[in-house]
Tab-separated table of C-alpha atoms and ligand atoms in Angstrom:
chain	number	residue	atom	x	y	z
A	1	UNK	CA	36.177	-70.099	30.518
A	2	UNK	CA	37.319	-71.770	27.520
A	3	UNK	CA	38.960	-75.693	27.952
A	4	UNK	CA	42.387	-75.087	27.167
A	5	UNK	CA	44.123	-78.767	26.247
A	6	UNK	CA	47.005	-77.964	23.483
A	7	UNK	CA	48.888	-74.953	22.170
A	8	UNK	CA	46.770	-74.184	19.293
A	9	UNK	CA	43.604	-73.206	21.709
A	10	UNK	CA	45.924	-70.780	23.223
A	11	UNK	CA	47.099	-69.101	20.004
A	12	UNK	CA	43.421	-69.058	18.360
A	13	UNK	CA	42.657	-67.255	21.836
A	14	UNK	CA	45.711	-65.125	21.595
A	15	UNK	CA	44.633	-63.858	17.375
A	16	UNK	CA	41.726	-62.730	18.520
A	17	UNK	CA	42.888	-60.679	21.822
A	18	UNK	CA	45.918	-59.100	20.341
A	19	UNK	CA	46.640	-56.249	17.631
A	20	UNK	CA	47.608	-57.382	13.837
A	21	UNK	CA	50.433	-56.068	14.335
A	22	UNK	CA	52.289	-57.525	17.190
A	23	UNK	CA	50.109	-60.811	16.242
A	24	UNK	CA	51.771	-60.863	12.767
A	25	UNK	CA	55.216	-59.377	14.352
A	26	UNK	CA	55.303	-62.924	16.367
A	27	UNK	CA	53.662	-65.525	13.470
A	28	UNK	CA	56.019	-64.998	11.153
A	29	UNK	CA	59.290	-66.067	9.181
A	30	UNK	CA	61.657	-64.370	6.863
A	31	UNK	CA	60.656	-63.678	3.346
A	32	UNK	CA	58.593	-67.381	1.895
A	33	UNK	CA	58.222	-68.392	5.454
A	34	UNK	CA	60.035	-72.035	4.501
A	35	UNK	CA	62.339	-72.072	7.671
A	36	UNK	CA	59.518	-71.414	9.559
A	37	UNK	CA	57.394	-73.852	8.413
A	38	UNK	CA	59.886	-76.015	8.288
A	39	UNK	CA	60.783	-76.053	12.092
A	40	UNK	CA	57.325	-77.553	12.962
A	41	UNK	CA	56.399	-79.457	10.303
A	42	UNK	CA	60.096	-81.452	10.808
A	43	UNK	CA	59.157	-82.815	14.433
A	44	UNK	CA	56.041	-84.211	12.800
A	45	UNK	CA	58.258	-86.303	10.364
A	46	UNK	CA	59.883	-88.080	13.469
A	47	UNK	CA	58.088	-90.576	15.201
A	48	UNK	CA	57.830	-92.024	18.497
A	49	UNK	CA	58.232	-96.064	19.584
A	50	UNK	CA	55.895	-97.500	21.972
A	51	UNK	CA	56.525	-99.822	24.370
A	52	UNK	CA	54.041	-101.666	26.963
A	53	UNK	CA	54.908	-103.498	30.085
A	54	UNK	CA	57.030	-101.143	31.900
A	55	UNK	CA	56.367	-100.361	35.083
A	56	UNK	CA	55.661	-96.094	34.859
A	57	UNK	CA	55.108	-94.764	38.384
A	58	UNK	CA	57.305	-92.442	39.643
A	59	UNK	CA	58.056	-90.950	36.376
A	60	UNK	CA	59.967	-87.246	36.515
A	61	UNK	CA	60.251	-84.295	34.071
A	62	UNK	CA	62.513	-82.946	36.329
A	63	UNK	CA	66.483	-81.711	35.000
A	64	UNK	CA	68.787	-79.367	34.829
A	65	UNK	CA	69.874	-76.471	32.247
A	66	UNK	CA	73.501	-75.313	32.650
A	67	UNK	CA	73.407	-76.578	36.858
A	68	UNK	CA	70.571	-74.935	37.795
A	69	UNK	CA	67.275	-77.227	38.556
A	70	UNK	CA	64.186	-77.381	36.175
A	71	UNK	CA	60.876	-78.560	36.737
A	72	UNK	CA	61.589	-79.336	32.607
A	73	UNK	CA	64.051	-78.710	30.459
A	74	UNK	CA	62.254	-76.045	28.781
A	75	UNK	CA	62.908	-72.084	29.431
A	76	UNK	CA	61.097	-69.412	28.014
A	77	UNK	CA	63.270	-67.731	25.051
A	78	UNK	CA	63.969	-64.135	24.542
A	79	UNK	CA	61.423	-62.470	22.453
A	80	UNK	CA	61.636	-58.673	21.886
A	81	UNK	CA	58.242	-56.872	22.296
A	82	UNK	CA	56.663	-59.144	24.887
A	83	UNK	CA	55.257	-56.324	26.626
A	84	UNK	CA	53.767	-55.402	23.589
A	85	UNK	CA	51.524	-58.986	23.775
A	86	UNK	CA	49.891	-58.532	27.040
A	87	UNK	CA	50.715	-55.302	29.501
A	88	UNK	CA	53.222	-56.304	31.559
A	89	UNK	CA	54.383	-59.313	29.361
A	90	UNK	CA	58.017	-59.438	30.398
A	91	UNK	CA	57.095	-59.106	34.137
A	92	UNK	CA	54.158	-61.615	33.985
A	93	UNK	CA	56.248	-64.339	31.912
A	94	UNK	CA	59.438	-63.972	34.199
A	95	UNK	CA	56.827	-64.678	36.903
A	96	UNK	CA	54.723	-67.789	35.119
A	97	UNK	CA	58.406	-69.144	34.693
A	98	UNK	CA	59.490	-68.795	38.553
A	99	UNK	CA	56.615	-70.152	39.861
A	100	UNK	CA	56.709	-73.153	37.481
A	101	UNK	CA	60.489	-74.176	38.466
A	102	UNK	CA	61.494	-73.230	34.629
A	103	UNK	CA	64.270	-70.343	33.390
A	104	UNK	CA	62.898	-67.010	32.014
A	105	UNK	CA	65.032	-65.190	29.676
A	106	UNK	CA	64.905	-61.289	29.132
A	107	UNK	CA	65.497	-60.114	25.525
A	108	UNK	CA	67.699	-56.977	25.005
A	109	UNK	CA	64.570	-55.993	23.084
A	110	UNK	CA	62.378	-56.461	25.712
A	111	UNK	CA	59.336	-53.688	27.024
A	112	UNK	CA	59.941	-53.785	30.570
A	113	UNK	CA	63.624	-53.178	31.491
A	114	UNK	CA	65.847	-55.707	33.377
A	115	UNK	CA	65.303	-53.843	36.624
A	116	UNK	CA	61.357	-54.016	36.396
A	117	UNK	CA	61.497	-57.990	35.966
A	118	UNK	CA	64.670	-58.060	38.609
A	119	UNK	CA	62.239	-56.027	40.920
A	120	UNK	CA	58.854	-57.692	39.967
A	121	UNK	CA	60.296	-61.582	40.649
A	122	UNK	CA	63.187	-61.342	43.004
A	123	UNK	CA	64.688	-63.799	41.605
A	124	UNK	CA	67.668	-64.637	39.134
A	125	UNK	CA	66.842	-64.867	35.681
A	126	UNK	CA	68.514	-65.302	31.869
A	127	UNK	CA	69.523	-61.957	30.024
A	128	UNK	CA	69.695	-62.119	26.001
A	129	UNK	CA	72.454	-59.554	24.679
A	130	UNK	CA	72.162	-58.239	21.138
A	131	UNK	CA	75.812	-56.940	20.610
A	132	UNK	CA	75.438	-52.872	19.495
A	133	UNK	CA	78.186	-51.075	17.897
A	134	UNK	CA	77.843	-48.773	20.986
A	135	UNK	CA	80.161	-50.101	23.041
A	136	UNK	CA	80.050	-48.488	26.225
A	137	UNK	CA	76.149	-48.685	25.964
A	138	UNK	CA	76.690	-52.660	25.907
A	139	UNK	CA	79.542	-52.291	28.611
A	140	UNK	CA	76.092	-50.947	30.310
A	141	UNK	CA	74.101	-53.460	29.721
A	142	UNK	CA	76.059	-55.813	30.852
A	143	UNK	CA	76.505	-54.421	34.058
A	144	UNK	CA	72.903	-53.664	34.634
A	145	UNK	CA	72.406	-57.453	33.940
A	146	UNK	CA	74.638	-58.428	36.733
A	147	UNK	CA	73.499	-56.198	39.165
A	148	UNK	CA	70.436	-57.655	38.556
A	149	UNK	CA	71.630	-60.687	39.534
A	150	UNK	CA	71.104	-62.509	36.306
A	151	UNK	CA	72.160	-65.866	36.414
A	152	UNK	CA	72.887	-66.544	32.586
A	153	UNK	CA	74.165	-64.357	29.534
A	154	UNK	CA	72.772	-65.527	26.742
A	155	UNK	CA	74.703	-63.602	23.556
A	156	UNK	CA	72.195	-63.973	19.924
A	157	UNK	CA	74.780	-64.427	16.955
A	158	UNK	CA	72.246	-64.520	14.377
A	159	UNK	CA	70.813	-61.708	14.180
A	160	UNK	CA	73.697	-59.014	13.447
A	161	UNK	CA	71.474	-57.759	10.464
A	162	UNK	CA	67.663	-58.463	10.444
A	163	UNK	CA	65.724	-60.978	8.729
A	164	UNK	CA	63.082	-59.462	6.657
A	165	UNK	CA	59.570	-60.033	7.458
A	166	UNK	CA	57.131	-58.403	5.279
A	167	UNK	CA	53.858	-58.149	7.407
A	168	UNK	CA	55.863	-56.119	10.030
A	169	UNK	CA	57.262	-53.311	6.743
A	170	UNK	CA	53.556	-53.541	5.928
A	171	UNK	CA	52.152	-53.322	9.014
A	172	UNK	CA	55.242	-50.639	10.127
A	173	UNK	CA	55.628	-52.771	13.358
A	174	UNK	CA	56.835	-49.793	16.284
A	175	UNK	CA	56.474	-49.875	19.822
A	176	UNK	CA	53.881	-48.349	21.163
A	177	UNK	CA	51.798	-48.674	17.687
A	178	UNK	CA	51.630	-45.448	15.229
A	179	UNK	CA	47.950	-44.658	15.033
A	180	UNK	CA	47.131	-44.581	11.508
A	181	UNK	CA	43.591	-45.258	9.929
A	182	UNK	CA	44.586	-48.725	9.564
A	183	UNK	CA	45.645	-49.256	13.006
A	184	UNK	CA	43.092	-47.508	14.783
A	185	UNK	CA	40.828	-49.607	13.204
A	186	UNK	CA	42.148	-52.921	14.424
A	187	UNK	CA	42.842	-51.231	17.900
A	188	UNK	CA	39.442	-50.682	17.999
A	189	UNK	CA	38.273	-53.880	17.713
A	190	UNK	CA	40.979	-55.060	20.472
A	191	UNK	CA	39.555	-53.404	23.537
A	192	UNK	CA	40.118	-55.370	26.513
A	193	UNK	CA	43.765	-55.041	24.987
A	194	UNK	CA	44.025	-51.499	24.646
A	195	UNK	CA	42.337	-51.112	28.900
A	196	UNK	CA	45.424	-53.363	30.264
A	197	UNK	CA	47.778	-51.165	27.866
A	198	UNK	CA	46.740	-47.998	29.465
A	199	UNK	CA	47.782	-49.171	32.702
A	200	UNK	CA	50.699	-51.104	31.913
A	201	UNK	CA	54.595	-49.960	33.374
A	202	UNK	CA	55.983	-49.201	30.119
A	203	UNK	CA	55.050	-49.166	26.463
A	204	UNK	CA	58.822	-48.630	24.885
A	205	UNK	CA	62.064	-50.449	24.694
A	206	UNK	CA	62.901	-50.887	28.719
A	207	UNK	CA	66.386	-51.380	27.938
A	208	UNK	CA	67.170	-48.732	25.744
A	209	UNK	CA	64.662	-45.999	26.267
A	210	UNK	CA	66.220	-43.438	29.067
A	211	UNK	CA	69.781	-45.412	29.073
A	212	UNK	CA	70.886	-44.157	24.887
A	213	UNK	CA	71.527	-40.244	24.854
A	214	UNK	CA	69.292	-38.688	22.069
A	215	UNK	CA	66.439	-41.605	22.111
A	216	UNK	CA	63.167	-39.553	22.788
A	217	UNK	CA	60.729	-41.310	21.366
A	218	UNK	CA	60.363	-44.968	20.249
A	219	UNK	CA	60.451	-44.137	16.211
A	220	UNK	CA	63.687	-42.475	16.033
A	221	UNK	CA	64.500	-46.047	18.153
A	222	UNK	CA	63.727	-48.246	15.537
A	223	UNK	CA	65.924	-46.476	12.796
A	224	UNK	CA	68.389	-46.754	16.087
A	225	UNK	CA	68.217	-50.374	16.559
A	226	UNK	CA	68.740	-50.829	12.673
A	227	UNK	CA	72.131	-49.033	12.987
A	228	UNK	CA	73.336	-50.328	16.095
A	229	UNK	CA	73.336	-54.028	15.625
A	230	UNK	CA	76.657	-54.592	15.322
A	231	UNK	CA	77.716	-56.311	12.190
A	232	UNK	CA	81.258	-57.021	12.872
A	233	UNK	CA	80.483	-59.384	15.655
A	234	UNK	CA	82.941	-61.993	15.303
A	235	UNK	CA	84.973	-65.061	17.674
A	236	UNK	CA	87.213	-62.744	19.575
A	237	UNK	CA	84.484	-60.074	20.319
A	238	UNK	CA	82.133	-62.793	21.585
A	239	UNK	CA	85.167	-63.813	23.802
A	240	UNK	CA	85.332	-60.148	25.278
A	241	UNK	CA	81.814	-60.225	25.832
A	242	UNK	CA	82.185	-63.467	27.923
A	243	UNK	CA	85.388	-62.434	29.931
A	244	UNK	CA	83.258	-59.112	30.324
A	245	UNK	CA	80.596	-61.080	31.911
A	246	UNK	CA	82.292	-63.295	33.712
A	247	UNK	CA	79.275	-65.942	34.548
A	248	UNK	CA	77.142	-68.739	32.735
A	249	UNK	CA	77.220	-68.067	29.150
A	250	UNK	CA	74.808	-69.633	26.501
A	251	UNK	CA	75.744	-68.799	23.075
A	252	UNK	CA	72.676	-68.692	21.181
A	253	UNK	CA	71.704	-69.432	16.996
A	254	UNK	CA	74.209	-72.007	16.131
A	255	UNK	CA	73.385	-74.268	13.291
A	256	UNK	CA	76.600	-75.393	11.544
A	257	UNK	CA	79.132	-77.886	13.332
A	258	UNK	CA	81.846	-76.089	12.862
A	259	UNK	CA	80.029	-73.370	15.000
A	260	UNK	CA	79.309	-75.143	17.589
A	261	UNK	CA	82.818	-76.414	17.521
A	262	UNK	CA	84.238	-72.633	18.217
A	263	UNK	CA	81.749	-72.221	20.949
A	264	UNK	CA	82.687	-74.933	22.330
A	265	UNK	CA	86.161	-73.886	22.550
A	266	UNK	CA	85.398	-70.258	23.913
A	267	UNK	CA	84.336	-72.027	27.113
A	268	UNK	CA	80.903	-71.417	26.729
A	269	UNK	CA	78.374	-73.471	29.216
A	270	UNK	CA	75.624	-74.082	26.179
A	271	UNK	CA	74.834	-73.613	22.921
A	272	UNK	CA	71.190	-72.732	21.779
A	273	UNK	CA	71.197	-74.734	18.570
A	274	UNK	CA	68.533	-72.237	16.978
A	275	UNK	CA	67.430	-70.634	13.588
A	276	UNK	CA	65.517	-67.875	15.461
A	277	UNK	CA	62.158	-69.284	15.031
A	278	UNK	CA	62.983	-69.224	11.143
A	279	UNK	CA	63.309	-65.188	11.379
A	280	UNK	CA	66.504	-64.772	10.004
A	281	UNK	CA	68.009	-67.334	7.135
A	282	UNK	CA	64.867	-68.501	4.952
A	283	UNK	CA	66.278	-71.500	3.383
A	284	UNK	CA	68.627	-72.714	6.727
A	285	UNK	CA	67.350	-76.058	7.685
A	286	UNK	CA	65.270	-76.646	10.777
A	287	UNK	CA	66.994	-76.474	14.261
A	288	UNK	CA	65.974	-80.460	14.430
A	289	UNK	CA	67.283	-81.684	12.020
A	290	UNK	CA	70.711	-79.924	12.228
A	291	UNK	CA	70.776	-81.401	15.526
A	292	UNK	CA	72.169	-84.799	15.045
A	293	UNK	CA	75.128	-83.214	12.713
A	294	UNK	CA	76.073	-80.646	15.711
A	295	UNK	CA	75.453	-83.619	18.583
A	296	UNK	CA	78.256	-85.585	16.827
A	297	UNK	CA	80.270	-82.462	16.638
A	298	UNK	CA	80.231	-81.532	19.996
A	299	UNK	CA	77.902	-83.378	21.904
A	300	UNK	CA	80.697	-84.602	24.549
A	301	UNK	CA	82.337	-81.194	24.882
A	302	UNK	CA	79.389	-78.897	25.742
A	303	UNK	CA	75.824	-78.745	26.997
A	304	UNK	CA	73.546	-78.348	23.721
A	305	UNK	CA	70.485	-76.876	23.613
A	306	UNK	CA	67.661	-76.281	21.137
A	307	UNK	CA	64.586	-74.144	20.334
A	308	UNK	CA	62.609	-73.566	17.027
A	309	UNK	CA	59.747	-75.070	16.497
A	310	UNK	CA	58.665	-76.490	19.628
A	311	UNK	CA	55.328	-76.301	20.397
A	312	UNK	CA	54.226	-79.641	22.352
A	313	UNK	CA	56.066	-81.973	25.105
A	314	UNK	CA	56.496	-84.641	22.152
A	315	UNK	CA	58.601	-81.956	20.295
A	316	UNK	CA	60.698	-81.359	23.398
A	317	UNK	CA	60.779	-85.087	24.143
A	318	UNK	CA	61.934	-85.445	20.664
A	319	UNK	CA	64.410	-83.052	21.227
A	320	UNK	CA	66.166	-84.411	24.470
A	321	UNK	CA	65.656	-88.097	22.647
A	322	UNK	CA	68.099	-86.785	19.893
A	323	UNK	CA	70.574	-85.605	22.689
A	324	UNK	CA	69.671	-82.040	23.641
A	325	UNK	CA	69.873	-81.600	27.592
A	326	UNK	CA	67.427	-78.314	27.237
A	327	UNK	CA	64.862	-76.331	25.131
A	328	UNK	CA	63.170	-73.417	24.486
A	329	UNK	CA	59.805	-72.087	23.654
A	330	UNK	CA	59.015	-68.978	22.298
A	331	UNK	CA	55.981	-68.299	20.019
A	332	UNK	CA	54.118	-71.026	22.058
A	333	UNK	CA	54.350	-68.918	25.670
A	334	UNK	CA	53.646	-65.900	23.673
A	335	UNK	CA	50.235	-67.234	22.304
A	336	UNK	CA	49.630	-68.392	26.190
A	337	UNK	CA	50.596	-64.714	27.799
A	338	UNK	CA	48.643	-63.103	24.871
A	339	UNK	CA	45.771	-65.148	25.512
A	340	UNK	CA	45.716	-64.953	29.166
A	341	UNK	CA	48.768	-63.079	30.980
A	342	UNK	CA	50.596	-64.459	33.619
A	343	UNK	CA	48.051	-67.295	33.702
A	344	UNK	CA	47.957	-68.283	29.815
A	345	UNK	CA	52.272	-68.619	29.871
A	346	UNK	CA	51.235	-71.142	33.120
A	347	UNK	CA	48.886	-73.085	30.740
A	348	UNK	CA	51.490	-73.066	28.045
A	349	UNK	CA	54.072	-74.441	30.393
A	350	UNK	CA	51.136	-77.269	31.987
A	351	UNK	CA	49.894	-78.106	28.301
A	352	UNK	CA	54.127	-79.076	27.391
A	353	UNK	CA	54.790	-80.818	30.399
A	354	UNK	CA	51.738	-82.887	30.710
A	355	UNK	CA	52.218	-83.950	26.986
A	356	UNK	CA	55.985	-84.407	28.324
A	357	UNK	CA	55.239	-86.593	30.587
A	358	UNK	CA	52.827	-88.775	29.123
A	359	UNK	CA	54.623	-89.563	26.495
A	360	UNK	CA	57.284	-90.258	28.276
A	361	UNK	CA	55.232	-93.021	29.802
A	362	UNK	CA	53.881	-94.642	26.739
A	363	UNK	CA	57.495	-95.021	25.155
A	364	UNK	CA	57.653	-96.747	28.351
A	365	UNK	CA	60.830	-94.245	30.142
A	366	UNK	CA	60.559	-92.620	33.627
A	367	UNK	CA	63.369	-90.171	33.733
A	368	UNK	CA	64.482	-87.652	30.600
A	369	UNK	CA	68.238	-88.767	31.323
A	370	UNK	CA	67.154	-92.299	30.025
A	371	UNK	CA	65.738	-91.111	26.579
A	372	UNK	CA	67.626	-91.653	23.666
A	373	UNK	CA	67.406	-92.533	20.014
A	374	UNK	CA	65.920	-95.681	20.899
A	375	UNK	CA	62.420	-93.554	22.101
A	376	UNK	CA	62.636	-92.331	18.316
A	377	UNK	CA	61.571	-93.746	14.535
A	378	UNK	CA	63.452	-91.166	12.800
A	379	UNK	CA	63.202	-90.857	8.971
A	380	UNK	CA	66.282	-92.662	7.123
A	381	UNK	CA	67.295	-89.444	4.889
A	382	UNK	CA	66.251	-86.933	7.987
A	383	UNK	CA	69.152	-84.761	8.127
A	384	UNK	CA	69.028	-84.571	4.185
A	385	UNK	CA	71.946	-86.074	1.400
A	386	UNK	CA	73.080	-82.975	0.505
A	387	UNK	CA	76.348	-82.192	-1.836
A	388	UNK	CA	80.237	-82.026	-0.007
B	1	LIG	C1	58.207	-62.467	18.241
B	1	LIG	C2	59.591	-62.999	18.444
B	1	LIG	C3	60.578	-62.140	18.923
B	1	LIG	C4	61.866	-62.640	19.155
B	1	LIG	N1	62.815	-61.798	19.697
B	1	LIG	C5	64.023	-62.308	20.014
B	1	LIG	C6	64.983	-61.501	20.701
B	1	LIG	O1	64.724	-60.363	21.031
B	1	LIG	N2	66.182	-62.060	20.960
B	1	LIG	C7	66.501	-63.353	20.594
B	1	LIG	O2	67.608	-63.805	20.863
B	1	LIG	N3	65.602	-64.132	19.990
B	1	LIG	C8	64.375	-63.647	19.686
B	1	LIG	N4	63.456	-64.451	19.106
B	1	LIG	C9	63.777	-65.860	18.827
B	1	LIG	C10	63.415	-66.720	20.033
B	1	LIG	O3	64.298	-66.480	21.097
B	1	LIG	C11	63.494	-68.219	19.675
B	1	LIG	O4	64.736	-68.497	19.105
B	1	LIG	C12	62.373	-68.639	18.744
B	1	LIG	O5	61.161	-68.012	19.084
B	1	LIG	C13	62.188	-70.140	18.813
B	1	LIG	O6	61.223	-70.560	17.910
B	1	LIG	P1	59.683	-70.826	18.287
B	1	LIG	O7	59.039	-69.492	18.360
B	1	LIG	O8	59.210	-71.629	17.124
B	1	LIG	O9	59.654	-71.557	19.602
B	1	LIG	C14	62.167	-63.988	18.868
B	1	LIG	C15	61.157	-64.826	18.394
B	1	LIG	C16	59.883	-64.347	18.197
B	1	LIG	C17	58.803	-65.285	17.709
């Protein structure tokens, strides 16, 4: 059994257990990738102050995202294809997440449907929405969520047209693979994969596949998804979907202030200040460092969140220091349930929140609600001199 002690072991695991494909479909960015770098290499550039002589026992990660209690402030994010990581991936991360005291949200895109992870857990969980030009599909959706007892919508704005990420038109990314020459050949070499595939509840789009008249197979569904993303998504639709709804809504890929400033307005309970994991704009800056601009914004008038980038408890310390009251992972569980299921997400979550909580003890703080840009040394020009 390998000694698992950051994020990285768990992804060098997870490269070597999982398919090109859906290993390339999760490790990358749009076009040159500079978003995506970015995101990471941005926490790096902050720095943390130390400070001795305080007494540290007792010390808590504990919080809370929109009300409900968290063991952290750190859910799982919506990424489409789990399934397609580890057999089972939706069902086994939803479970990692309820057993750890952290929220698990279901993408739209997801491979097991909201009624296998509804059944599987028993317990409420986070559905993403990608808005489709099908309306009555979505009207669908949405009431599927909710009789699943899903405790939070959270509606993706930034991705009404896709980003374009080359390895996946190389590697023509579908769900279940195509078996070409090429692929065969890396499926081969991916065996213990391949075994937990063959039994797994579903290898297709949950949501879609069975509830869409004329979807038979999953390749005339990728050409489907392409068309349906609704591009007119705009204020007053996103206002529909939330009376629709009715519950906890977390608007999700805000990056400009003025943004956040409508969302705030709508009424929704968070934003998810988020460039996708730098999948969609190449060139947008990194979710960190657009944080400070959309704290002053609206930082009083709504609960802000943030994900991209995050893969350690000093990111997510870094995070909350700068004013965010939650996070998000999502290529670091990924690597975790790729690696190792159900049990490889729980490392992921044990790796952040001991690194949490440590150095949340050598800055010399005991509870997340007393972090603040005092815990931070935070580069003079950080959120860039850019022209009016
Ligand atoms: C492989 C992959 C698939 C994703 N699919 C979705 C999705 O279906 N819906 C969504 O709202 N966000 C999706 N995202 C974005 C994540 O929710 C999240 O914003 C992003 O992963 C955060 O960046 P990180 O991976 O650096 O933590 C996806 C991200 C990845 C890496």
């Amino acid at each position: 059994m390998p000694v698992i002690t950051n994020i990285d072991d768990l992804k060098r695991i997870y490269e070597r257990r999982v398919p090109r494909m859906f290993y390339d479909y999760a490790e990358s960015g749009s076009w040159t990738e500079q978003t995506f770098r970015d995101n990471s290499s941005d926490f790096h550039d902050i720095r943390l102050r130390q400070k001795v002589a305080v007494d540290m026992s007792g010390r808590s990660t504990a919080s809370k995202m929109i009300g409900q209690e968290v063991a952290m402030p750190v859910a799982l994010a919506p990424v489409g294809l789990t399934g397609m990581q580890h057999a089972d991936g939706e069902m086994k991360a939803a479970k990692a997440a309820l057993d750890f005291g952290v929220p698990f949200t279901l993408s739209t895109m997801s491979i097991n449907s909201i009624e296998d992870v509804a059944e599987h857990t028993g317990a409420p969980f986070w559905f993403q929405l990608y808005t489709m030009k099908d309306e009555d599909y979505v009207r669908r959706l949405i009431q599927r969520a909710k009789d699943a007892n899903c405790s939070a919508l959270v509606i993706t704005l930034d991705l009404q047209i896709l980003g374009q990420r080359h390895k996946d038109l190389k590697n023509g990314l579908s769900a279940p693979p195509k078996l070409t020459a090429k692929t065969i050949a890396n499926l081969m070499t991916k065996w213990a994969w391949g075994i937990e595939m063959l039994g797994a509840k579903r290898r297709e789009f949950g949501n879609i596949v069975g509830h869409v008249e004329g979807i038979s197979d999953a390749s005339s569904l990728g050409a489907w998804t392409a068309e349906q993303f609704d591009p007119s998504l705009d204020w007053t639709k996103i206002e529909k979907l939330m009376e629709q709804w009715g519950g906890k809504v977390i608007l999700k890929g805000i990056l400009d202030p003025e943004d956040a400033k409508m969302a705030a307005k709508l009424g929704a309970d968070a934003i998810v200040v988020s460039n996708h994991g730098g999948r969609q704009l190449d060139g947008a800056l990194s979710s960190i460092r657009m944080l400070p601009q959309i704290m002053d914004a609206v930082g009083g008038d709504i609960e802000v969140h943030l994900d991209s980038g995050i893969r350690s408890g000093q990111d997510v310390l870094k995070a909350l220091a700068m004013g965010a009251k939650g996070t998000y992972i999502g290529r670091a569980f990924v690597y975790g349930l790729g690696a190792m299921g159900q049990k490889g997400v729980t490392t992921a979550l044990e790796v952040i929140q001991k690194e949490l909580d440590t150095t949340m003890a050598l800055c010399g703080e005991r509870n997340l609600a007393d972090l603040g840009p005092h815990n931070l040394l935070v580069p003079q020009d950080f959120c860039g001199r850019w022209q009016e």
